[in-house]
Amino acid sequence: MTKFVIKAENLKKYYFEKRSDVITKALDGISFEVYKGEFLGIMGPSGSGKSTLLHILGLLDTPTEGNIWLLGKEVSSLSDQEKAYIRLKKLGYVFQQYRLIPELNALENTALPCMMYKGNKKECKKKATYILERVGLKHRLFHYPFELSGGEQQRVAIARALMNNPVIIFADEPTANLDTRSGEEIINLFLDLNRQGQTIVMVSHEPEHKKYFDRILFIKDGKLEKIINQR
Amino acid sequence: MYELRKELKVAFFLALKNISFRKKTLAMVAIIIGLGFLSATFSSSVITGLRVMIEDKAINSLTGNIVLEPETGKDYIYDVKSIEKKIRSLPGVEAISPRLALNAALYDPVTGEKAPLTLYIVDAEKEAMTTWIDDYIAAGRFISKGTKNGIVIGGVLTKKYSIAKSLPSLDVDAGDKVQLILPGILSKEIKIEGIYLFKFVATETFGFINKEQAMNFLNLTYEDLDRASVILVKTTTKGNEKKIVEMMRQLSIPAKIYPWQEKLGTIAQFSDSLQIISRITMVIGMIISFGTIYIMIYINILQKRSQIGILKAIGINEKTILYSYIIQSMFYGIIGIIAGYFLTYLLIQYFTTHPISMPLGDVIPVWESSLYNKISVMLFIVSVMAGYLASRNIVKEPILDMIFKG
């Protein structure tokens, strides 16, 4: 039996508009599992709730209703501090707009989660150097975000997400801000990582990405429309 | 403990990176905190300078640091020489000048104008050692032992130099001759040897002649002059007067002895009022600068909302972020206080060489270390508070709001 790392059960996210008494249902009862080592794609039209789902799975947001089990443990109702610890230790997050810390160079940006987790700056920088080499940024270790191209910044963001050997990496349209070539490089990087056993959940609106995913969750109007299994 | 150490290490790392990356922000924050410090300190220093100037002028022309007056029922202090000897034996006494006062007037026979004055018969050298009159000569020179027929007068007694135009004065200058009148005793032509300007009306209605002339004009003997209307004592340090007065009182000196504070009632009161104004000015300056510093640090942290959101998203906990911004605020506070000290020092140095000209005289702002230290501590606390409150409010916000709404 295939082990799942994440199980989402009846996830709902409602936004209440106080002035107009209108309720927006960003997610409306979504349930699914993410299996260990799979490359899961979340697709759907704009405003369908893809990013909201990813934010909730990544513990960046709280569901209005429903549960999330990470490695068998319910995590959506944990305290902020406990969630922060899980984000640090077990999850990696890659944003569409890279979201690096501008005051830190590539090496420091990458090493930061490790420093928070392990506390040993030297050891963390050594590991960060190794990971940055893996993502092809050996020559950019001491460059600041503003000195890097979009593709390079996204590689740093991926390196940072990998730093504490996460159980799962969440990527929110990581190629949307990149040119075609850089986008392909980033996708190939994710595919490499996935081949090495890394579980990845990626939101994408680009149809050409479909072929890379093991499974695809199609979301529409906050509801799970269908799941396509490609392997 | 291990967790705290780890959090502090990361917080320190982030704070240091933030500060060193944004040197312009650091410079701006330092200048603003520095100016805040300056606004709290400088006006207080100027007012204290004014107070000190007034006190010093009064001490160094009217009373000395300690003043001796005749006992009740007597017109003079007698046996001045032996009193001088006793006082001189005390530690902390620098100089003594006995003064014998007479009511007199100056008369200009050409215009017919008359100006009353208090004439002091003094030992010119002792007077010069004890007071500042000789330092404030604006025209001519101060009397000396060898002055044969000369008087030094205050500027108020002359039309040219008077700062109190309503008081009687003569149209004379240094070198001119006038008639010195001691009612019922003497009327004699005398040369105006020098004119002093103290910018202090109370002091500028005096005239000074030396003892030798008094003996000559008034047919007085040395024994006659072994008396004084008042004896001025200059101490080595301002502030130790009360201690020396206590010692003097134990020497059974036949005179009333006062420290300057007790004799300069009105001036002391004025001085106290200035002290109060100085403190109020300082408090207002402090409140304004505290407000400015608080808002500035708060805005600085508000601008980092998105960054705080990212830090939270990658798993940096709230405490670490909070520590990081508190450390940054502490650093800003310290740099700002150093800048404040530096600016205050520069300004005081400047005004020491270019004193502020006021009607009462030239004012030099006073460096008040203990006051500045207190302001520094308060500024530091305000900086840390601003850092803490601003970051505490922000780190509690939802991560996505911080990242995407900035």
PDB file of N, CA, C and O in Angstrom, chain A residues 55 59-61 80-81 84-85 87-88 93 95 97 99-105 108-109 112-113 115-121 125 144 146 160 172, chain B residues 2-3 6-7 9-10 13-14 17-22 304 306-320 396 398-400 403-404:
ATOM      1  N   HIS A  55      -1.750  27.148   0.060  1.00  0.00           N
ATOM      2  CA  HIS A  55      -1.421  27.907   1.282  1.00  0.00           C
ATOM      3  C   HIS A  55      -1.884  27.157   2.525  1.00  0.00           C
ATOM      4  O   HIS A  55      -1.187  27.110   3.532  1.00  0.00           O
ATOM      5  N   LEU A  59       0.415  25.252   5.531  1.00  0.00           N
ATOM      6  CA  LEU A  59       0.227  25.840   6.865  1.00  0.00           C
ATOM      7  C   LEU A  59       0.516  27.352   6.894  1.00  0.00           C
ATOM      8  O   LEU A  59       0.928  27.897   7.910  1.00  0.00           O
ATOM      9  N   LEU A  60       0.297  27.978   5.754  1.00  0.00           N
ATOM     10  CA  LEU A  60       0.426  29.441   5.722  1.00  0.00           C
ATOM     11  C   LEU A  60      -0.928  30.084   5.995  1.00  0.00           C
ATOM     12  O   LEU A  60      -1.012  31.272   6.264  1.00  0.00           O
ATOM     13  N   ASP A  61      -1.951  29.302   5.905  1.00  0.00           N
ATOM     14  CA  ASP A  61      -3.308  29.798   6.121  1.00  0.00           C
ATOM     15  C   ASP A  61      -4.096  28.702   6.862  1.00  0.00           C
ATOM     16  O   ASP A  61      -3.674  27.537   6.896  1.00  0.00           O
ATOM     17  N   ASP A  80       0.273  28.572  16.465  1.00  0.00           N
ATOM     18  CA  ASP A  80       1.138  29.230  15.479  1.00  0.00           C
ATOM     19  C   ASP A  80       2.588  28.767  15.611  1.00  0.00           C
ATOM     20  O   ASP A  80       3.289  28.589  14.620  1.00  0.00           O
ATOM     21  N   GLN A  81       3.016  28.619  16.864  1.00  0.00           N
ATOM     22  CA  GLN A  81       4.415  28.231  17.091  1.00  0.00           C
ATOM     23  C   GLN A  81       4.685  26.808  16.589  1.00  0.00           C
ATOM     24  O   GLN A  81       5.721  26.546  15.970  1.00  0.00           O
ATOM     25  N   ALA A  84       4.803  26.867  12.881  1.00  0.00           N
ATOM     26  CA  ALA A  84       6.085  27.433  12.419  1.00  0.00           C
ATOM     27  C   ALA A  84       7.165  26.360  12.453  1.00  0.00           C
ATOM     28  O   ALA A  84       7.989  26.252  11.527  1.00  0.00           O
ATOM     29  N   TYR A  85       7.138  25.565  13.495  1.00  0.00           N
ATOM     30  CA  TYR A  85       8.142  24.504  13.634  1.00  0.00           C
ATOM     31  C   TYR A  85       7.984  23.458  12.526  1.00  0.00           C
ATOM     32  O   TYR A  85       8.972  22.982  11.961  1.00  0.00           O
ATOM     33  N   ARG A  87       6.593  24.014   9.552  1.00  0.00           N
ATOM     34  CA  ARG A  87       7.020  24.647   8.287  1.00  0.00           C
ATOM     35  C   ARG A  87       8.536  24.621   8.163  1.00  0.00           C
ATOM     36  O   ARG A  87       9.093  24.407   7.095  1.00  0.00           O
ATOM     37  N   LEU A  88       9.184  24.824   9.307  1.00  0.00           N
ATOM     38  CA  LEU A  88      10.651  24.857   9.295  1.00  0.00           C
ATOM     39  C   LEU A  88      11.245  23.477   9.028  1.00  0.00           C
ATOM     40  O   LEU A  88      12.161  23.314   8.220  1.00  0.00           O
ATOM     41  N   TYR A  93       8.697  25.693   0.865  1.00  0.00           N
ATOM     42  CA  TYR A  93       7.723  26.477   0.112  1.00  0.00           C
ATOM     43  C   TYR A  93       8.436  27.311  -0.946  1.00  0.00           C
ATOM     44  O   TYR A  93       9.419  27.992  -0.651  1.00  0.00           O
ATOM     45  N   PHE A  95       7.625  30.244  -3.744  1.00  0.00           N
ATOM     46  CA  PHE A  95       6.597  31.189  -4.186  1.00  0.00           C
ATOM     47  C   PHE A  95       6.779  31.558  -5.656  1.00  0.00           C
ATOM     48  O   PHE A  95       7.864  31.429  -6.218  1.00  0.00           O
ATOM     49  N   GLN A  97       6.815  34.569  -6.788  1.00  0.00           N
ATOM     50  CA  GLN A  97       7.728  35.720  -6.929  1.00  0.00           C
ATOM     51  C   GLN A  97       8.983  35.569  -6.069  1.00  0.00           C
ATOM     52  O   GLN A  97       9.463  36.542  -5.509  1.00  0.00           O
ATOM     53  N   ARG A  99      10.426  35.533  -3.424  1.00  0.00           N
ATOM     54  CA  ARG A  99      10.344  35.908  -2.003  1.00  0.00           C
ATOM     55  C   ARG A  99      11.613  35.585  -1.223  1.00  0.00           C
ATOM     56  O   ARG A  99      11.569  34.945  -0.169  1.00  0.00           O
ATOM     57  N   LEU A 100      12.720  36.070  -1.734  1.00  0.00           N
ATOM     58  CA  LEU A 100      13.972  35.922  -0.994  1.00  0.00           C
ATOM     59  C   LEU A 100      14.122  37.132  -0.063  1.00  0.00           C
ATOM     60  O   LEU A 100      13.474  38.157  -0.255  1.00  0.00           O
ATOM     61  N   ILE A 101      15.007  36.993   0.924  1.00  0.00           N
ATOM     62  CA  ILE A 101      15.260  38.119   1.828  1.00  0.00           C
ATOM     63  C   ILE A 101      16.310  39.006   1.150  1.00  0.00           C
ATOM     64  O   ILE A 101      17.435  38.556   0.916  1.00  0.00           O
ATOM     65  N   PRO A 102      15.949  40.246   0.823  1.00  0.00           N
ATOM     66  CA  PRO A 102      16.857  41.074   0.017  1.00  0.00           C
ATOM     67  C   PRO A 102      18.207  41.356   0.675  1.00  0.00           C
ATOM     68  O   PRO A 102      19.194  41.595  -0.010  1.00  0.00           O
ATOM     69  N   GLU A 103      18.243  41.343   2.013  1.00  0.00           N
ATOM     70  CA  GLU A 103      19.487  41.692   2.719  1.00  0.00           C
ATOM     71  C   GLU A 103      20.469  40.520   2.810  1.00  0.00           C
ATOM     72  O   GLU A 103      21.589  40.687   3.292  1.00  0.00           O
ATOM     73  N   LEU A 104      20.011  39.332   2.392  1.00  0.00           N
ATOM     74  CA  LEU A 104      20.884  38.156   2.494  1.00  0.00           C
ATOM     75  C   LEU A 104      21.321  37.715   1.101  1.00  0.00           C
ATOM     76  O   LEU A 104      20.529  37.768   0.154  1.00  0.00           O
ATOM     77  N   ASN A 105      22.570  37.254   1.004  1.00  0.00           N
ATOM     78  CA  ASN A 105      23.016  36.748  -0.293  1.00  0.00           C
ATOM     79  C   ASN A 105      22.461  35.328  -0.511  1.00  0.00           C
ATOM     80  O   ASN A 105      21.782  34.776   0.379  1.00  0.00           O
ATOM     81  N   GLU A 108      23.304  32.830   2.229  1.00  0.00           N
ATOM     82  CA  GLU A 108      22.642  33.114   3.507  1.00  0.00           C
ATOM     83  C   GLU A 108      21.137  32.846   3.421  1.00  0.00           C
ATOM     84  O   GLU A 108      20.545  32.332   4.377  1.00  0.00           O
ATOM     85  N   ASN A 109      20.537  33.235   2.287  1.00  0.00           N
ATOM     86  CA  ASN A 109      19.110  32.958   2.102  1.00  0.00           C
ATOM     87  C   ASN A 109      18.832  31.468   2.215  1.00  0.00           C
ATOM     88  O   ASN A 109      17.862  31.044   2.849  1.00  0.00           O
ATOM     89  N   LEU A 112      19.470  30.027   5.891  1.00  0.00           N
ATOM     90  CA  LEU A 112      18.664  30.548   7.006  1.00  0.00           C
ATOM     91  C   LEU A 112      17.751  29.513   7.699  1.00  0.00           C
ATOM     92  O   LEU A 112      17.787  29.403   8.932  1.00  0.00           O
ATOM     93  N   PRO A 113      16.950  28.734   6.959  1.00  0.00           N
ATOM     94  CA  PRO A 113      16.083  27.762   7.662  1.00  0.00           C
ATOM     95  C   PRO A 113      16.894  26.748   8.473  1.00  0.00           C
ATOM     96  O   PRO A 113      16.483  26.335   9.563  1.00  0.00           O
ATOM     97  N   MET A 115      19.828  27.336   9.852  1.00  0.00           N
ATOM     98  CA  MET A 115      20.348  28.020  11.051  1.00  0.00           C
ATOM     99  C   MET A 115      19.292  28.075  12.141  1.00  0.00           C
ATOM    100  O   MET A 115      19.589  27.953  13.325  1.00  0.00           O
ATOM    101  N   MET A 116      18.057  28.266  11.716  1.00  0.00           N
ATOM    102  CA  MET A 116      16.960  28.307  12.692  1.00  0.00           C
ATOM    103  C   MET A 116      16.718  26.915  13.289  1.00  0.00           C
ATOM    104  O   MET A 116      16.392  26.780  14.461  1.00  0.00           O
ATOM    105  N   TYR A 117      16.922  25.913  12.467  1.00  0.00           N
ATOM    106  CA  TYR A 117      16.634  24.540  12.902  1.00  0.00           C
ATOM    107  C   TYR A 117      17.799  23.939  13.694  1.00  0.00           C
ATOM    108  O   TYR A 117      17.626  23.413  14.797  1.00  0.00           O
ATOM    109  N   LYS A 118      18.998  24.065  13.122  1.00  0.00           N
ATOM    110  CA  LYS A 118      20.160  23.418  13.733  1.00  0.00           C
ATOM    111  C   LYS A 118      20.997  24.355  14.602  1.00  0.00           C
ATOM    112  O   LYS A 118      21.685  23.907  15.521  1.00  0.00           O
ATOM    113  N   GLY A 119      21.013  25.638  14.259  1.00  0.00           N
ATOM    114  CA  GLY A 119      21.766  26.606  15.053  1.00  0.00           C
ATOM    115  C   GLY A 119      23.244  26.708  14.718  1.00  0.00           C
ATOM    116  O   GLY A 119      23.928  27.587  15.222  1.00  0.00           O
ATOM    117  N   ASN A 120      23.736  25.805  13.857  1.00  0.00           N
ATOM    118  CA  ASN A 120      25.161  25.836  13.550  1.00  0.00           C
ATOM    119  C   ASN A 120      25.382  26.506  12.182  1.00  0.00           C
ATOM    120  O   ASN A 120      25.184  25.903  11.137  1.00  0.00           O
ATOM    121  N   LYS A 121      25.815  27.757  12.253  1.00  0.00           N
ATOM    122  CA  LYS A 121      25.924  28.577  11.038  1.00  0.00           C
ATOM    123  C   LYS A 121      26.909  27.966  10.035  1.00  0.00           C
ATOM    124  O   LYS A 121      26.634  27.902   8.838  1.00  0.00           O
ATOM    125  N   LYS A 125      25.973  26.654   6.359  1.00  0.00           N
ATOM    126  CA  LYS A 125      26.506  27.285   5.150  1.00  0.00           C
ATOM    127  C   LYS A 125      27.160  26.237   4.245  1.00  0.00           C
ATOM    128  O   LYS A 125      27.095  26.336   3.019  1.00  0.00           O
ATOM    129  N   TYR A 144      23.579  38.893  -4.147  1.00  0.00           N
ATOM    130  CA  TYR A 144      22.323  39.255  -3.488  1.00  0.00           C
ATOM    131  C   TYR A 144      21.163  39.094  -4.478  1.00  0.00           C
ATOM    132  O   TYR A 144      21.392  39.140  -5.694  1.00  0.00           O
ATOM    133  N   PHE A 146      19.031  40.993  -5.754  1.00  0.00           N
ATOM    134  CA  PHE A 146      18.921  41.990  -6.827  1.00  0.00           C
ATOM    135  C   PHE A 146      20.016  41.807  -7.889  1.00  0.00           C
ATOM    136  O   PHE A 146      19.936  42.414  -8.963  1.00  0.00           O
ATOM    137  N   ARG A 160      16.548  26.925  -0.788  1.00  0.00           N
ATOM    138  CA  ARG A 160      16.115  27.258   0.566  1.00  0.00           C
ATOM    139  C   ARG A 160      15.034  26.277   1.044  1.00  0.00           C
ATOM    140  O   ARG A 160      15.054  25.819   2.198  1.00  0.00           O
ATOM    141  N   ASP A 172       4.164  27.299  -5.680  1.00  0.00           N
ATOM    142  CA  ASP A 172       2.990  28.041  -6.167  1.00  0.00           C
ATOM    143  C   ASP A 172       3.337  28.756  -7.477  1.00  0.00           C
ATOM    144  O   ASP A 172       3.945  29.818  -7.453  1.00  0.00           O
TER     145      ASP A 172
ATOM    146  N   TYR B   2      18.789  26.140  25.122  1.00  0.00           N
ATOM    147  CA  TYR B   2      19.423  25.904  23.829  1.00  0.00           C
ATOM    148  C   TYR B   2      18.615  26.574  22.728  1.00  0.00           C
ATOM    149  O   TYR B   2      19.170  27.212  21.826  1.00  0.00           O
ATOM    150  N   GLU B   3      17.273  26.431  22.836  1.00  0.00           N
ATOM    151  CA  GLU B   3      16.373  27.042  21.849  1.00  0.00           C
ATOM    152  C   GLU B   3      16.540  28.556  21.848  1.00  0.00           C
ATOM    153  O   GLU B   3      16.620  29.187  20.792  1.00  0.00           O
ATOM    154  N   LYS B   6      19.691  29.630  20.200  1.00  0.00           N
ATOM    155  CA  LYS B   6      19.560  29.470  18.753  1.00  0.00           C
ATOM    156  C   LYS B   6      18.740  30.632  18.171  1.00  0.00           C
ATOM    157  O   LYS B   6      19.115  31.221  17.157  1.00  0.00           O
ATOM    158  N   GLU B   7      17.659  30.944  18.854  1.00  0.00           N
ATOM    159  CA  GLU B   7      16.796  32.038  18.392  1.00  0.00           C
ATOM    160  C   GLU B   7      17.548  33.367  18.406  1.00  0.00           C
ATOM    161  O   GLU B   7      17.458  34.162  17.462  1.00  0.00           O
ATOM    162  N   LYS B   9      20.758  33.784  18.225  1.00  0.00           N
ATOM    163  CA  LYS B   9      21.816  33.778  17.210  1.00  0.00           C
ATOM    164  C   LYS B   9      21.239  34.175  15.843  1.00  0.00           C
ATOM    165  O   LYS B   9      21.800  35.019  15.140  1.00  0.00           O
ATOM    166  N   VAL B  10      20.111  33.556  15.505  1.00  0.00           N
ATOM    167  CA  VAL B  10      19.474  33.868  14.217  1.00  0.00           C
ATOM    168  C   VAL B  10      18.978  35.319  14.216  1.00  0.00           C
ATOM    169  O   VAL B  10      19.160  36.061  13.231  1.00  0.00           O
ATOM    170  N   PHE B  13      21.856  37.589  13.754  1.00  0.00           N
ATOM    171  CA  PHE B  13      22.322  37.490  12.366  1.00  0.00           C
ATOM    172  C   PHE B  13      21.425  38.322  11.442  1.00  0.00           C
ATOM    173  O   PHE B  13      21.912  39.123  10.638  1.00  0.00           O
ATOM    174  N   LEU B  14      20.123  38.146  11.596  1.00  0.00           N
ATOM    175  CA  LEU B  14      19.181  38.877  10.741  1.00  0.00           C
ATOM    176  C   LEU B  14      19.271  40.385  10.989  1.00  0.00           C
ATOM    177  O   LEU B  14      19.256  41.189  10.047  1.00  0.00           O
ATOM    178  N   LYS B  17      22.453  41.798   9.469  1.00  0.00           N
ATOM    179  CA  LYS B  17      22.364  41.843   8.004  1.00  0.00           C
ATOM    180  C   LYS B  17      21.474  43.001   7.565  1.00  0.00           C
ATOM    181  O   LYS B  17      21.786  43.725   6.632  1.00  0.00           O
ATOM    182  N   ASN B  18      20.363  43.141   8.262  1.00  0.00           N
ATOM    183  CA  ASN B  18      19.421  44.200   7.946  1.00  0.00           C
ATOM    184  C   ASN B  18      20.058  45.569   8.077  1.00  0.00           C
ATOM    185  O   ASN B  18      19.914  46.435   7.218  1.00  0.00           O
ATOM    186  N   ILE B  19      20.780  45.736   9.180  1.00  0.00           N
ATOM    187  CA  ILE B  19      21.393  47.044   9.446  1.00  0.00           C
ATOM    188  C   ILE B  19      22.517  47.321   8.445  1.00  0.00           C
ATOM    189  O   ILE B  19      22.588  48.395   7.861  1.00  0.00           O
ATOM    190  N   SER B  20      23.387  46.309   8.245  1.00  0.00           N
ATOM    191  CA  SER B  20      24.550  46.568   7.393  1.00  0.00           C
ATOM    192  C   SER B  20      24.150  46.711   5.928  1.00  0.00           C
ATOM    193  O   SER B  20      24.827  47.376   5.157  1.00  0.00           O
ATOM    194  N   PHE B  21      23.019  46.120   5.563  1.00  0.00           N
ATOM    195  CA  PHE B  21      22.575  46.215   4.174  1.00  0.00           C
ATOM    196  C   PHE B  21      21.973  47.597   3.890  1.00  0.00           C
ATOM    197  O   PHE B  21      22.045  48.079   2.782  1.00  0.00           O
ATOM    198  N   ARG B  22      21.392  48.176   4.920  1.00  0.00           N
ATOM    199  CA  ARG B  22      20.711  49.461   4.703  1.00  0.00           C
ATOM    200  C   ARG B  22      21.427  50.561   5.469  1.00  0.00           C
ATOM    201  O   ARG B  22      20.931  51.065   6.485  1.00  0.00           O
ATOM    202  N   LYS B 304       8.778  46.500   6.576  1.00  0.00           N
ATOM    203  CA  LYS B 304       9.349  45.161   6.458  1.00  0.00           C
ATOM    204  C   LYS B 304       8.274  44.073   6.596  1.00  0.00           C
ATOM    205  O   LYS B 304       8.610  42.910   6.816  1.00  0.00           O
ATOM    206  N   SER B 306       6.327  42.542   4.540  1.00  0.00           N
ATOM    207  CA  SER B 306       6.411  41.455   3.580  1.00  0.00           C
ATOM    208  C   SER B 306       7.555  40.504   3.957  1.00  0.00           C
ATOM    209  O   SER B 306       7.406  39.282   3.929  1.00  0.00           O
ATOM    210  N   GLN B 307       8.674  41.112   4.338  1.00  0.00           N
ATOM    211  CA  GLN B 307       9.848  40.311   4.717  1.00  0.00           C
ATOM    212  C   GLN B 307       9.568  39.469   5.973  1.00  0.00           C
ATOM    213  O   GLN B 307       9.972  38.308   6.056  1.00  0.00           O
ATOM    214  N   ILE B 308       8.850  40.063   6.917  1.00  0.00           N
ATOM    215  CA  ILE B 308       8.497  39.316   8.133  1.00  0.00           C
ATOM    216  C   ILE B 308       7.607  38.132   7.759  1.00  0.00           C
ATOM    217  O   ILE B 308       7.749  37.024   8.287  1.00  0.00           O
ATOM    218  N   GLY B 309       6.693  38.390   6.802  1.00  0.00           N
ATOM    219  CA  GLY B 309       5.822  37.310   6.320  1.00  0.00           C
ATOM    220  C   GLY B 309       6.631  36.165   5.715  1.00  0.00           C
ATOM    221  O   GLY B 309       6.351  34.989   5.981  1.00  0.00           O
ATOM    222  N   ILE B 310       7.631  36.501   4.912  1.00  0.00           N
ATOM    223  CA  ILE B 310       8.468  35.458   4.290  1.00  0.00           C
ATOM    224  C   ILE B 310       9.201  34.659   5.368  1.00  0.00           C
ATOM    225  O   ILE B 310       9.260  33.422   5.326  1.00  0.00           O
ATOM    226  N   LEU B 311       9.752  35.402   6.329  1.00  0.00           N
ATOM    227  CA  LEU B 311      10.480  34.717   7.414  1.00  0.00           C
ATOM    228  C   LEU B 311       9.565  33.729   8.127  1.00  0.00           C
ATOM    229  O   LEU B 311       9.955  32.590   8.419  1.00  0.00           O
ATOM    230  N   LYS B 312       8.337  34.175   8.387  1.00  0.00           N
ATOM    231  CA  LYS B 312       7.392  33.261   9.047  1.00  0.00           C
ATOM    232  C   LYS B 312       7.075  32.070   8.147  1.00  0.00           C
ATOM    233  O   LYS B 312       6.982  30.935   8.612  1.00  0.00           O
ATOM    234  N   ALA B 313       6.922  32.348   6.862  1.00  0.00           N
ATOM    235  CA  ALA B 313       6.557  31.275   5.919  1.00  0.00           C
ATOM    236  C   ALA B 313       7.626  30.188   5.859  1.00  0.00           C
ATOM    237  O   ALA B 313       7.315  29.013   5.706  1.00  0.00           O
ATOM    238  N   ILE B 314       8.879  30.574   5.981  1.00  0.00           N
ATOM    239  CA  ILE B 314       9.934  29.551   5.896  1.00  0.00           C
ATOM    240  C   ILE B 314      10.237  28.935   7.267  1.00  0.00           C
ATOM    241  O   ILE B 314      11.179  28.162   7.399  1.00  0.00           O
ATOM    242  N   GLY B 315       9.449  29.311   8.255  1.00  0.00           N
ATOM    243  CA  GLY B 315       9.540  28.615   9.537  1.00  0.00           C
ATOM    244  C   GLY B 315      10.293  29.336  10.637  1.00  0.00           C
ATOM    245  O   GLY B 315      10.527  28.772  11.704  1.00  0.00           O
ATOM    246  N   ILE B 316      10.680  30.596  10.392  1.00  0.00           N
ATOM    247  CA  ILE B 316      11.330  31.364  11.472  1.00  0.00           C
ATOM    248  C   ILE B 316      10.219  31.757  12.456  1.00  0.00           C
ATOM    249  O   ILE B 316       9.209  32.343  12.047  1.00  0.00           O
ATOM    250  N   ASN B 317      10.406  31.424  13.711  1.00  0.00           N
ATOM    251  CA  ASN B 317       9.291  31.649  14.637  1.00  0.00           C
ATOM    252  C   ASN B 317       9.168  33.121  15.048  1.00  0.00           C
ATOM    253  O   ASN B 317      10.086  33.922  14.859  1.00  0.00           O
ATOM    254  N   GLU B 318       8.016  33.440  15.605  1.00  0.00           N
ATOM    255  CA  GLU B 318       7.696  34.843  15.917  1.00  0.00           C
ATOM    256  C   GLU B 318       8.685  35.446  16.903  1.00  0.00           C
ATOM    257  O   GLU B 318       9.070  36.607  16.782  1.00  0.00           O
ATOM    258  N   LYS B 319       9.086  34.622  17.884  1.00  0.00           N
ATOM    259  CA  LYS B 319      10.010  35.154  18.910  1.00  0.00           C
ATOM    260  C   LYS B 319      11.318  35.609  18.272  1.00  0.00           C
ATOM    261  O   LYS B 319      11.843  36.667  18.593  1.00  0.00           O
ATOM    262  N   THR B 320      11.824  34.792  17.351  1.00  0.00           N
ATOM    263  CA  THR B 320      13.099  35.124  16.699  1.00  0.00           C
ATOM    264  C   THR B 320      12.977  36.422  15.910  1.00  0.00           C
ATOM    265  O   THR B 320      13.867  37.276  15.965  1.00  0.00           O
ATOM    266  N   LYS B 396       2.168  39.194  14.559  1.00  0.00           N
ATOM    267  CA  LYS B 396       0.919  38.479  14.877  1.00  0.00           C
ATOM    268  C   LYS B 396      -0.026  38.423  13.673  1.00  0.00           C
ATOM    269  O   LYS B 396      -1.004  37.699  13.681  1.00  0.00           O
ATOM    270  N   PRO B 398      -1.649  37.675   9.948  1.00  0.00           N
ATOM    271  CA  PRO B 398      -1.622  36.464   9.120  1.00  0.00           C
ATOM    272  C   PRO B 398      -0.490  36.539   8.088  1.00  0.00           C
ATOM    273  O   PRO B 398      -0.252  37.602   7.495  1.00  0.00           O
ATOM    274  N   ILE B 399       0.175  35.414   7.873  1.00  0.00           N
ATOM    275  CA  ILE B 399       1.346  35.360   6.990  1.00  0.00           C
ATOM    276  C   ILE B 399       1.027  35.880   5.593  1.00  0.00           C
ATOM    277  O   ILE B 399       1.763  36.686   5.026  1.00  0.00           O
ATOM    278  N   LEU B 400      -0.089  35.427   5.045  1.00  0.00           N
ATOM    279  CA  LEU B 400      -0.403  35.786   3.660  1.00  0.00           C
ATOM    280  C   LEU B 400      -0.682  37.275   3.512  1.00  0.00           C
ATOM    281  O   LEU B 400      -0.312  37.878   2.505  1.00  0.00           O
ATOM    282  N   ILE B 403       2.727  38.899   3.393  1.00  0.00           N
ATOM    283  CA  ILE B 403       3.500  38.672   2.164  1.00  0.00           C
ATOM    284  C   ILE B 403       2.867  39.375   0.975  1.00  0.00           C
ATOM    285  O   ILE B 403       3.540  40.069   0.223  1.00  0.00           O
ATOM    286  N   PHE B 404       1.580  39.211   0.829  1.00  0.00           N
ATOM    287  CA  PHE B 404       0.953  39.686  -0.406  1.00  0.00           C
ATOM    288  C   PHE B 404       0.391  41.104  -0.320  1.00  0.00           C
ATOM    289  O   PHE B 404       0.270  41.771  -1.330  1.00  0.00           O
TER     290      PHE B 404
END
